[in-house]
Coordinates of C-alpha atoms and ligand atoms in Angstrom, one line a residue:
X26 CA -95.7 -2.7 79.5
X27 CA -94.1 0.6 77.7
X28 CA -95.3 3.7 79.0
X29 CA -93.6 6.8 77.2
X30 CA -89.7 5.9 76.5
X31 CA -89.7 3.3 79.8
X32 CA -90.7 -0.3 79.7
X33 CA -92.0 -1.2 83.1
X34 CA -92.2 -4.8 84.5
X35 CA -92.3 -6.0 88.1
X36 CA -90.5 -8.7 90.2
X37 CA -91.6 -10.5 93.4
X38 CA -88.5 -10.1 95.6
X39 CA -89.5 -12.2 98.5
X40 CA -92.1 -14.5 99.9
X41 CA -92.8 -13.2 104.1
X42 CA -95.9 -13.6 106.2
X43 CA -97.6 -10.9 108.6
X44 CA -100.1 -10.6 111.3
X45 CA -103.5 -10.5 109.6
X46 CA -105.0 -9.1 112.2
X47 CA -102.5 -5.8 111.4
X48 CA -102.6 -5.9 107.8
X49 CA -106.5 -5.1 108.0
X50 CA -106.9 -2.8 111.0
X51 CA -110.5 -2.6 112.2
X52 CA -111.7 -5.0 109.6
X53 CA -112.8 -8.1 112.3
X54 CA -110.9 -11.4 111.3
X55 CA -114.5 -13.0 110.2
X56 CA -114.7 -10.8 107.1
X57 CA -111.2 -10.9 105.9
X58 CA -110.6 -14.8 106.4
X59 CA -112.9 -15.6 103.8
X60 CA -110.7 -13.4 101.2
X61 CA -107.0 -14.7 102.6
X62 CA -106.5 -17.5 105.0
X63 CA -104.3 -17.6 107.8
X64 CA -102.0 -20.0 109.0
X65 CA -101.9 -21.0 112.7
X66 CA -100.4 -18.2 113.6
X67 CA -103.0 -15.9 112.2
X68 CA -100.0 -14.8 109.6
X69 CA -101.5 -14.2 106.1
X70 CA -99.1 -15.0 102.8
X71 CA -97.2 -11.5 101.2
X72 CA -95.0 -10.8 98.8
X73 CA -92.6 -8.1 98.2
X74 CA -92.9 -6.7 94.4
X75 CA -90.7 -3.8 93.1
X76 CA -90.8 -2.2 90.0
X77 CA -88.2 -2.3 87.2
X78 CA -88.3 0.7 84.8
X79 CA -85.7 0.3 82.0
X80 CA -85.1 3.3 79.7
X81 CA -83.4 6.4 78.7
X82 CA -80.0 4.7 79.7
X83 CA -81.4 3.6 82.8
X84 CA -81.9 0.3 84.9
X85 CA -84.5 1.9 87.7
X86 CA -85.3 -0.4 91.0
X87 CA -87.8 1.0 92.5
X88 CA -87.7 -0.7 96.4
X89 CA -85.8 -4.2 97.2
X90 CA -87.7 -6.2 99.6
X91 CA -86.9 -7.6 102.7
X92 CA -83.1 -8.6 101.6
X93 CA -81.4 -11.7 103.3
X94 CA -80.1 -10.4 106.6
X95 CA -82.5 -12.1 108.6
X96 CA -81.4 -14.4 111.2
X97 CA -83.0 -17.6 112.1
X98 CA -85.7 -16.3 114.6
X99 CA -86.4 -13.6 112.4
X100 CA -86.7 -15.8 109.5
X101 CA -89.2 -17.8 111.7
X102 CA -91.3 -14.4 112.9
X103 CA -91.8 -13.4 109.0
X104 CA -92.2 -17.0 107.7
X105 CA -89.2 -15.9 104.9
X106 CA -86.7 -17.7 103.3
X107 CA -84.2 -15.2 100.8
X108 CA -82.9 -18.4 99.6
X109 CA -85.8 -19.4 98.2
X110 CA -87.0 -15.9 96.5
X111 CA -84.7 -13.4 96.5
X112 CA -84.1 -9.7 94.6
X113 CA -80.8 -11.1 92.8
X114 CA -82.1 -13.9 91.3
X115 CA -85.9 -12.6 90.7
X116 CA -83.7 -10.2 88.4
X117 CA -81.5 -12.5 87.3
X118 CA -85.2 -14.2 85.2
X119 CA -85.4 -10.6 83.9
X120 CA -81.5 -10.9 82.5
X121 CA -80.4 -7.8 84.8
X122 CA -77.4 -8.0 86.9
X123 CA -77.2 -6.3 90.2
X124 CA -74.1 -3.9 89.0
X125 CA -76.2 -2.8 85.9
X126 CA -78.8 -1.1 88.5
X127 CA -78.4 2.6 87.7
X128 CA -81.0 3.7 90.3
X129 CA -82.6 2.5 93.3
X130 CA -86.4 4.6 94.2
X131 CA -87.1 3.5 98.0
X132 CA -90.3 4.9 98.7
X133 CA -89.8 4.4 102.2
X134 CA -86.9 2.3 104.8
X135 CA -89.8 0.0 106.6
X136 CA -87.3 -3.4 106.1
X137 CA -90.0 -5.0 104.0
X138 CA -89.3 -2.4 101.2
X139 CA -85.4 -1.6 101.8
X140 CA -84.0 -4.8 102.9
X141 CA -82.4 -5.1 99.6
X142 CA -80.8 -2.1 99.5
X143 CA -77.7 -3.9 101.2
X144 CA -76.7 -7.5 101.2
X145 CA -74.5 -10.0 103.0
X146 CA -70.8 -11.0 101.8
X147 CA -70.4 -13.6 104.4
X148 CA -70.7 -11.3 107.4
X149 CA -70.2 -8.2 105.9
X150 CA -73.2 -5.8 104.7
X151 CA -72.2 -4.9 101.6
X152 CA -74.7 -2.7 99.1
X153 CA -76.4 -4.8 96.9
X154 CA -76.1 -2.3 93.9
X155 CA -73.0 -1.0 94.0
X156 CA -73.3 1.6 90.7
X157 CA -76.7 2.7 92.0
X158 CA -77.9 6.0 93.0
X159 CA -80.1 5.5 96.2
X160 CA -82.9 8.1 96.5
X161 CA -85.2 8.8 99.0
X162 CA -87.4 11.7 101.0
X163 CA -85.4 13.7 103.4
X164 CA -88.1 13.6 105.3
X165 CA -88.4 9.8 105.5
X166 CA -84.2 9.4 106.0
X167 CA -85.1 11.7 109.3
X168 CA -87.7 9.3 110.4
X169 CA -86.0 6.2 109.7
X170 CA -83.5 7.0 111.9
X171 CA -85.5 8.7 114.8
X172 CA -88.3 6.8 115.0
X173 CA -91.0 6.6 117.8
X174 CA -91.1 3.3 119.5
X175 CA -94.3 2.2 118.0
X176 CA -92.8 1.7 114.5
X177 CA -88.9 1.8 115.2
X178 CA -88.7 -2.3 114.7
X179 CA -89.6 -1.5 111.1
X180 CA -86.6 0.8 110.8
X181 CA -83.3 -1.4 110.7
X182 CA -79.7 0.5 110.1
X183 CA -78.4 -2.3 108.8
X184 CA -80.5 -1.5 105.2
X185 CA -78.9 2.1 104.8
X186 CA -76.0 2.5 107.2
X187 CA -73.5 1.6 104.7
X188 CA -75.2 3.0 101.7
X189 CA -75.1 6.5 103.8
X190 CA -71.4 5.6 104.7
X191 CA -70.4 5.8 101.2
X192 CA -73.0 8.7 100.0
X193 CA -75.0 6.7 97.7
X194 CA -78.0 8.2 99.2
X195 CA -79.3 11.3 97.0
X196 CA -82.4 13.2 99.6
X197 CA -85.2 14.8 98.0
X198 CA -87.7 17.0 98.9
X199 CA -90.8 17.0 98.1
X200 CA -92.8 16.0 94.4
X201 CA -89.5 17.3 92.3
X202 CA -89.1 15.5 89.3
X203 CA -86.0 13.7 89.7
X204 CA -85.4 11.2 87.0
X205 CA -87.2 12.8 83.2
X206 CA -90.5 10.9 82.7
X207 CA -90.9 9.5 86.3
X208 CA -93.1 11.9 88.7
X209 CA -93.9 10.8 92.5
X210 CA -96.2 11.4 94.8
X211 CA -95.7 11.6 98.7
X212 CA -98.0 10.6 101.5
X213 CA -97.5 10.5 105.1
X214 CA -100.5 8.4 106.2
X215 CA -98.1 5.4 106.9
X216 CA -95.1 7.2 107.5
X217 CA -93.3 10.2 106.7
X218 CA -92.3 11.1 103.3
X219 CA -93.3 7.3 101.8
X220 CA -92.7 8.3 98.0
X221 CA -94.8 6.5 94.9
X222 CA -93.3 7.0 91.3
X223 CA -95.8 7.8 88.8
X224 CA -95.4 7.4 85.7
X225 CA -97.7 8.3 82.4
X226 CA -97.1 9.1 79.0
X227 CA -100.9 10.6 78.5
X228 CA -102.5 7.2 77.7
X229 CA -101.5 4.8 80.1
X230 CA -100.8 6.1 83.6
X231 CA -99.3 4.1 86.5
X232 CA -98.7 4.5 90.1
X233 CA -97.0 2.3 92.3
X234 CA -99.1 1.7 95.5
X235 CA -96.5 1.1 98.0
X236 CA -98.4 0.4 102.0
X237 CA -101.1 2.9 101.0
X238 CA -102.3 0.1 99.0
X239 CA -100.5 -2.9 99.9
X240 CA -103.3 -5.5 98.7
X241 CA -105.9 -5.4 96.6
X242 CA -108.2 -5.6 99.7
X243 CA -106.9 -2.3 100.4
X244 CA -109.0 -0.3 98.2
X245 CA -111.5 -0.9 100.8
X246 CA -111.3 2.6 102.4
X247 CA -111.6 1.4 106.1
X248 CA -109.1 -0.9 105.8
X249 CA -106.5 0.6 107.0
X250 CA -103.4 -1.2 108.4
X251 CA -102.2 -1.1 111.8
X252 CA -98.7 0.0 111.1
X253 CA -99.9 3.1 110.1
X254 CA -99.0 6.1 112.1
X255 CA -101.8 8.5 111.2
X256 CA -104.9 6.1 109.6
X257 CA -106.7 9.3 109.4
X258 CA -104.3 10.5 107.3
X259 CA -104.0 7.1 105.0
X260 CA -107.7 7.6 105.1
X261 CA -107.8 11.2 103.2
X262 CA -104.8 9.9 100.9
X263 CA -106.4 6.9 99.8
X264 CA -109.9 8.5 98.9
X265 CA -107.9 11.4 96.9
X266 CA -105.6 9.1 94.9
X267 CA -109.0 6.7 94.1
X268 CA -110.4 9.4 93.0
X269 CA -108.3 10.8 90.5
X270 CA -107.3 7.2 89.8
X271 CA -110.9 6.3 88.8
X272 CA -111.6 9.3 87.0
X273 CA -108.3 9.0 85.0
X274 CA -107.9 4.6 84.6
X275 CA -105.0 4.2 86.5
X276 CA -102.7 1.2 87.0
X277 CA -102.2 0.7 90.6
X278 CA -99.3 -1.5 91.2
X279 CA -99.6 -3.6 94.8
X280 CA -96.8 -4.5 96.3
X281 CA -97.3 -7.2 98.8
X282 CA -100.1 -8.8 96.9
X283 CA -99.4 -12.4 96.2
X284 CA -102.2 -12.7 93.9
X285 CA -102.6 -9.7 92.0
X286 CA -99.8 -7.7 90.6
X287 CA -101.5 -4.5 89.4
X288 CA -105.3 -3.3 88.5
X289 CA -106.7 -0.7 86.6
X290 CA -109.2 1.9 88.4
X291 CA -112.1 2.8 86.4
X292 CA -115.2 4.7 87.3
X293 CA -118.7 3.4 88.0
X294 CA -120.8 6.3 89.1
X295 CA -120.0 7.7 91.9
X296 CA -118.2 4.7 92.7
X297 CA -115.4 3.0 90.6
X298 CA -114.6 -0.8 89.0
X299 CA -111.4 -2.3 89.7
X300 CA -110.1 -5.1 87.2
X301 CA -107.0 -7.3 87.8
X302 CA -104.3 -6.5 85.1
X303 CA -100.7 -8.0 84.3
X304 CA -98.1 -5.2 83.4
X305 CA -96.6 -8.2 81.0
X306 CA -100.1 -9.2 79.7
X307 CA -100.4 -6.6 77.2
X308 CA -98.2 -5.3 74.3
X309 CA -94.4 -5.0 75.5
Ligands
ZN482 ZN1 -94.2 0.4 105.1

């Protein structure tokens, strides 16, 4: 899809399983098991999707999945296998090499969105782009690495220790425009400073839905998951970003949707119409 002087696309960067019963929050399991199954270990199937925005000189990443640090009990808790899916080859299919990454957006450091950032030589973490400029919210860098102990196993050094080591990181704060043509929005819902580029070139407008929403399932606005630190928070966020989205047909790209990639928001009254789009159906 070409939105102003960027063509976007998406890539799945890893297959991983979570605790249904989190993903949906108060949602009881007999309403959501009829939309996802899960497997014996009431784990539902996820993906991790980043966006790749390629313009104005630029190779853009924006987030890198869960990476392929994982150890064999780890591997067994998230039901994920990096050799299987991983961000190097997923971009490999696209013809883009990990070196030619000019810039990497991580919306937040939960290890399900930065666990790409840095990758294993043999036993060394190493980063994964090494020509990249890493950017994130100050405000999310000072959570990451202070976090409280109900969300600190989502925060893993090992993604950002060596990037910070070798000052790839570049802090922002705040909606500043940082790259020309890509705007963000912040929200805090889930956690501090979790970043979500926008992009529009006045006819087509599309937002990247990080963990505000991570499914499609999500637009429901009760659902909210259980990782979230403040769900009355995610609850205001969601409801002001539908609404703007419906009024104005967004694209709302989901990241951990293994069905749907993206839909477009639409409005219906005083409610709004979602339809399932893909950001390489149309014209490229
Ligand atoms: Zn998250």
């Amino acid at each position: 899809m070409r939105i102003g002087n960027y063509k976007v696309t998406s890539l799945v960067t890893s297959r991983f399983s979570l605790d249904g019963g989190s993903m949906f929050g108060i949602i009881p399991k007999s309403m959501w098991e009829k939309k996802i199954a899960p497997d014996d270990d009431n784990r539902i199937p996820l993906v991790t999707r980043s966006l790749l925005i390629r313009g104005n000189g630029k190779i853009i990443l924006v987030d890198t999945g869960n990476g392929d640090k994982w150890d064999s009990k780890m591997k067994a808790i998230l039901d994920t296998d990096p050799s299987v899916v991983n961000i190097q080859a997923s971009l490999g299919e696209l013809s883009v090499k990990p070196d030619e990454i000019t810039d990497v957006i991580c919306s937040h450091l939960h290890f399900d969105h930065a666990g790409g950032n840095t990758s294993l030589n043999g036993e060394t973490v190493i980063p994964t782009f090494p020509n990249a400029k890493y950017w994130l919210q100050k405000s999310n860098w000072d959570w990451a690495n202070s976090p409280t102990e109900k969300d600190k196993g989502s925060y893993r050094l090992e993604n950002w220790e060596v990037l910070a080591e070798n000052e790839m990181f570049t802090f922002l704060d705040g909606e500043e425009e940082f790259i020309a043509g890509i705007q963000i929005r912040i929200t805090h819902g889930h956690t501090p400073g979790q970043m979500h580029p926008l992009l529009s070139d006045g006819e087509t407008t599309l937002f990247f839905g990080n963990d505000l929403f991570p499914t499609q399932l999500h637009f429901r606005i009760p659902c909210i998951m259980a990782f979230d630190n403040k769900p009355l928070k995610t609850l205001e966020e969601k409801k002001s970003v539908l609404n703007q989205a419906a009024d104005e047909n967004w694209i709302i790209v989901l990241p951990h949707d293994g069905k749907t990639e993206a839909v477009r928001l639409k409005r219906d009254g005083d409610k709004y119409a979602i339809e399932q789009i893909e950001l390489d159906g149309g014209e490229q």
